[in-house]
PDB file of C-alpha atoms in Angstrom:
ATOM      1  CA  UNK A   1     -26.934 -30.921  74.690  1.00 76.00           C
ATOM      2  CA  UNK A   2     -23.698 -31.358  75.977  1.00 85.00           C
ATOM      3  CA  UNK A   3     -21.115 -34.144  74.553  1.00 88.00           C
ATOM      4  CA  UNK A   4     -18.916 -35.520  77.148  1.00 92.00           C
ATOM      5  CA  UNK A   5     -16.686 -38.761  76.780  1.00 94.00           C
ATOM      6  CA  UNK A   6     -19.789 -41.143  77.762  1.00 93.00           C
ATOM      7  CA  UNK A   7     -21.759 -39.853  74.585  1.00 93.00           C
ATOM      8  CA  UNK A   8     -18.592 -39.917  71.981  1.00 94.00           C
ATOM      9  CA  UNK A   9     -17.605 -43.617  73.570  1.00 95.00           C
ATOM     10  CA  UNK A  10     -22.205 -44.076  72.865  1.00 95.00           C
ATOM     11  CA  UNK A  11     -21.198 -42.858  69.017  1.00 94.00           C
ATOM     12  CA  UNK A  12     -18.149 -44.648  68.178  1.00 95.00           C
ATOM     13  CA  UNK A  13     -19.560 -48.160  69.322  1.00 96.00           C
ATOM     14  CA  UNK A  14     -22.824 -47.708  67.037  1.00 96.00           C
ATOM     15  CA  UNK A  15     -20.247 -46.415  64.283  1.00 95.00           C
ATOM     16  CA  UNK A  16     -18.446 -49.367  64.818  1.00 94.00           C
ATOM     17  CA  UNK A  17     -21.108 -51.913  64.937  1.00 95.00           C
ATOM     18  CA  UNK A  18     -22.466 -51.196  60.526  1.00 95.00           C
ATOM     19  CA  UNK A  19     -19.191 -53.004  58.903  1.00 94.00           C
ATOM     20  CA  UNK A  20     -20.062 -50.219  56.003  1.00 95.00           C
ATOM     21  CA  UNK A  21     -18.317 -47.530  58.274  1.00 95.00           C
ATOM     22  CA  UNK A  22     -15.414 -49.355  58.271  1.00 93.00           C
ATOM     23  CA  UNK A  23     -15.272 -49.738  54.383  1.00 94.00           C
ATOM     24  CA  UNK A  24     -15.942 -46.258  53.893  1.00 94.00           C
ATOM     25  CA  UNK A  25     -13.418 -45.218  56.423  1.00 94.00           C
ATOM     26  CA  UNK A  26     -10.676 -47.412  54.651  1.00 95.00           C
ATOM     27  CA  UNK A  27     -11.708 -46.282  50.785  1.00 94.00           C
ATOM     28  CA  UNK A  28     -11.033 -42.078  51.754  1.00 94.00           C
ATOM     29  CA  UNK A  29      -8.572 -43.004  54.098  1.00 95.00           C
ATOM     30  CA  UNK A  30      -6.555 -44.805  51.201  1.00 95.00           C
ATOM     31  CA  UNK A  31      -7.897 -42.478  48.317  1.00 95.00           C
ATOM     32  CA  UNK A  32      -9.421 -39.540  49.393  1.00 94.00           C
ATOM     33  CA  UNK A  33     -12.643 -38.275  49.697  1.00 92.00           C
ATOM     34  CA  UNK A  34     -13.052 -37.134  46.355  1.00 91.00           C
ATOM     35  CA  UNK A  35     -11.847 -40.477  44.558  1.00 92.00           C
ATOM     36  CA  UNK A  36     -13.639 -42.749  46.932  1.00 90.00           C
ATOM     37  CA  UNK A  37     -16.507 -41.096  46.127  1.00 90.00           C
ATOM     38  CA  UNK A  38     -16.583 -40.894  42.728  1.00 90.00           C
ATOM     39  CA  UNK A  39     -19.952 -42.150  40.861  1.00 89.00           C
ATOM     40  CA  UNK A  40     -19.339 -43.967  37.593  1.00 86.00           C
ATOM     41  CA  UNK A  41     -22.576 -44.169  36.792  1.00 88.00           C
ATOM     42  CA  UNK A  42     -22.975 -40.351  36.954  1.00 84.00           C
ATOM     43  CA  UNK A  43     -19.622 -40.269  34.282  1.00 80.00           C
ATOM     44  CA  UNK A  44     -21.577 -43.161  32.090  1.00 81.00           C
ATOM     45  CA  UNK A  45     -24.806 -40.648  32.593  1.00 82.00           C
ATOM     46  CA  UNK A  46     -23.425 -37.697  31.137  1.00 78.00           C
ATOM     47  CA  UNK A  47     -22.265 -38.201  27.087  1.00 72.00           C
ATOM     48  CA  UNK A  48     -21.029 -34.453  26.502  1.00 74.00           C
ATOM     49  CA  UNK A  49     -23.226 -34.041  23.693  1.00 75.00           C
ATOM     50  CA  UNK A  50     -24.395 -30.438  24.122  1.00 73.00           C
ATOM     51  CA  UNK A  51     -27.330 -28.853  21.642  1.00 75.00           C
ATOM     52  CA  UNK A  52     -26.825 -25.478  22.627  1.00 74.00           C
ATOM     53  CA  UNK A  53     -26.242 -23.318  20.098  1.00 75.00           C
ATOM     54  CA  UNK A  54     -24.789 -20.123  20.150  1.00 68.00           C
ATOM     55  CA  UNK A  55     -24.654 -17.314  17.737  1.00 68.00           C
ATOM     56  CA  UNK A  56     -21.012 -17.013  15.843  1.00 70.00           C
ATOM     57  CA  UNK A  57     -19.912 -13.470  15.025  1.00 66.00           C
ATOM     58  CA  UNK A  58     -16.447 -12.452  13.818  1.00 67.00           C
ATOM     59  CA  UNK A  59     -13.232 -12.787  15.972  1.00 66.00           C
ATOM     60  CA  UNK A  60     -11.758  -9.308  17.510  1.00 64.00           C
ATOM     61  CA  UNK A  61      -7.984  -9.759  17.217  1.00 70.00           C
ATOM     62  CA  UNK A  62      -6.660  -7.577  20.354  1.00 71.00           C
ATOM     63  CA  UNK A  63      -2.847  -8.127  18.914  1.00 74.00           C
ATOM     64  CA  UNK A  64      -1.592  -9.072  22.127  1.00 75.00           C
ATOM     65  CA  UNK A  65      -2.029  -5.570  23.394  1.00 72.00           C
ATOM     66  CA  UNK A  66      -3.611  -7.253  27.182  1.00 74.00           C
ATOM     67  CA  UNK A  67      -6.979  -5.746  26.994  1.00 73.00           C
ATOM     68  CA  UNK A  68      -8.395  -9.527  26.379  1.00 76.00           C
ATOM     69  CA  UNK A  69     -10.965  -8.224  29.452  1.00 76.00           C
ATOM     70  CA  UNK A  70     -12.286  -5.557  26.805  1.00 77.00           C
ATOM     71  CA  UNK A  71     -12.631  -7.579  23.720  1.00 74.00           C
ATOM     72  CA  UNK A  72     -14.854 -10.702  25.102  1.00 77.00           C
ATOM     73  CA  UNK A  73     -17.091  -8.594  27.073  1.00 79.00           C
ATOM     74  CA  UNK A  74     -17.534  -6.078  23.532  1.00 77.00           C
ATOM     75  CA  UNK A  75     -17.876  -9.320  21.873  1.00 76.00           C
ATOM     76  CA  UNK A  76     -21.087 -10.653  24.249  1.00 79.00           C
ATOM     77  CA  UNK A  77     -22.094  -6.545  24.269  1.00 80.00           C
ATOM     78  CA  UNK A  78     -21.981  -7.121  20.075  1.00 78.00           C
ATOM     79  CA  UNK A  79     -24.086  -9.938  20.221  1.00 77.00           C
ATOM     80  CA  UNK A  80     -26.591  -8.410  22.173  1.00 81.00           C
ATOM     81  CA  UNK A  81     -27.043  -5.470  20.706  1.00 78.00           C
ATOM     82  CA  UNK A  82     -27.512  -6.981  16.702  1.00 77.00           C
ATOM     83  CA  UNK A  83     -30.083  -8.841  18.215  1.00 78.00           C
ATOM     84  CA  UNK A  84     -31.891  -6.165  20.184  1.00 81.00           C
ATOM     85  CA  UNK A  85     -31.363  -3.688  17.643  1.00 79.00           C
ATOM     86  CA  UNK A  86     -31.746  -6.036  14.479  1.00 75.00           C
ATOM     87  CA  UNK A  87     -28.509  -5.204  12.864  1.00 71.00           C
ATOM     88  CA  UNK A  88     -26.243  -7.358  11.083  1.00 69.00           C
ATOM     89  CA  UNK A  89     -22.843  -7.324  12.916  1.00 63.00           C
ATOM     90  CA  UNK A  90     -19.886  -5.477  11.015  1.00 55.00           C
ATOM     91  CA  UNK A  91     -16.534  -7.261  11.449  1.00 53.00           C
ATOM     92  CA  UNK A  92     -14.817  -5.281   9.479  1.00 43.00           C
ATOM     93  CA  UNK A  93     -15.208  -2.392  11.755  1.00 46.00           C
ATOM     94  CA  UNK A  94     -12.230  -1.908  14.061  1.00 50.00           C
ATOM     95  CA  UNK A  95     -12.298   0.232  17.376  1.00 52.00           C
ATOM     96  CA  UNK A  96      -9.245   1.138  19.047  1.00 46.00           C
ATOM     97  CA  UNK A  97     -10.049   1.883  23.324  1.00 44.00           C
ATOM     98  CA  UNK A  98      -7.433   4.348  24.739  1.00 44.00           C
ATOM     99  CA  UNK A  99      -7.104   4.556  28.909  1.00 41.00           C
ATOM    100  CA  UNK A 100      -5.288   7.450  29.925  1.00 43.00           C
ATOM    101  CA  UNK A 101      -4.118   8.211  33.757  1.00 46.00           C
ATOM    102  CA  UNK A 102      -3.290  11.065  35.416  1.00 43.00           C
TER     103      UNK A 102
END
């Protein structure tokens, strides 16, 4: 289907004729499309009450060394592997990890 000036002049007259276009238009003109369409009723909805639990171990202190990447995935690995391997975690444990480049 091709769309010449006939069809878009067809368009904008319907567009023009339901007075709710011209609301809408005017509310994300003036306030963008994100704040003019934001739902209250989906902010009165949602409480942020959460009932998720999740299992605390100990906290790995990296000591600012920048390996924060390393720690929080050994931390989920930890996790994991008490429960798979029923083992009580061991915080007192500490592992040093060493990179080395040539």
């Amino acid at each position: 289907m091709k769309i010449d000036k006939k069809e878009i002049n067809k368009f904008y007259k319907k567009y023009a004729k339901n007075s709710t276009n011209k609301l809408i238009e005017s509310a994300m003109t003036k306030n963008g499309i994100f704040n003019a369409s934001y739902n209250n009723d989906m902010q009165v909805k949602h409480n942020f009450e959460f009932n998720t639990q999740v299992t605390k171990t100990g906290i790995t202190n990296q000591k600012s060394s920048g390996r924060c990447w390393i720690f929080s995935g050994l931390n989920m690995l930890k996790v994991k592997a008490s429960k798979a391997l029923m083992l009580k975690i061991l915080n007192s444990a500490k592992t040093t990890f060493y990179f080395e480049t040539n």
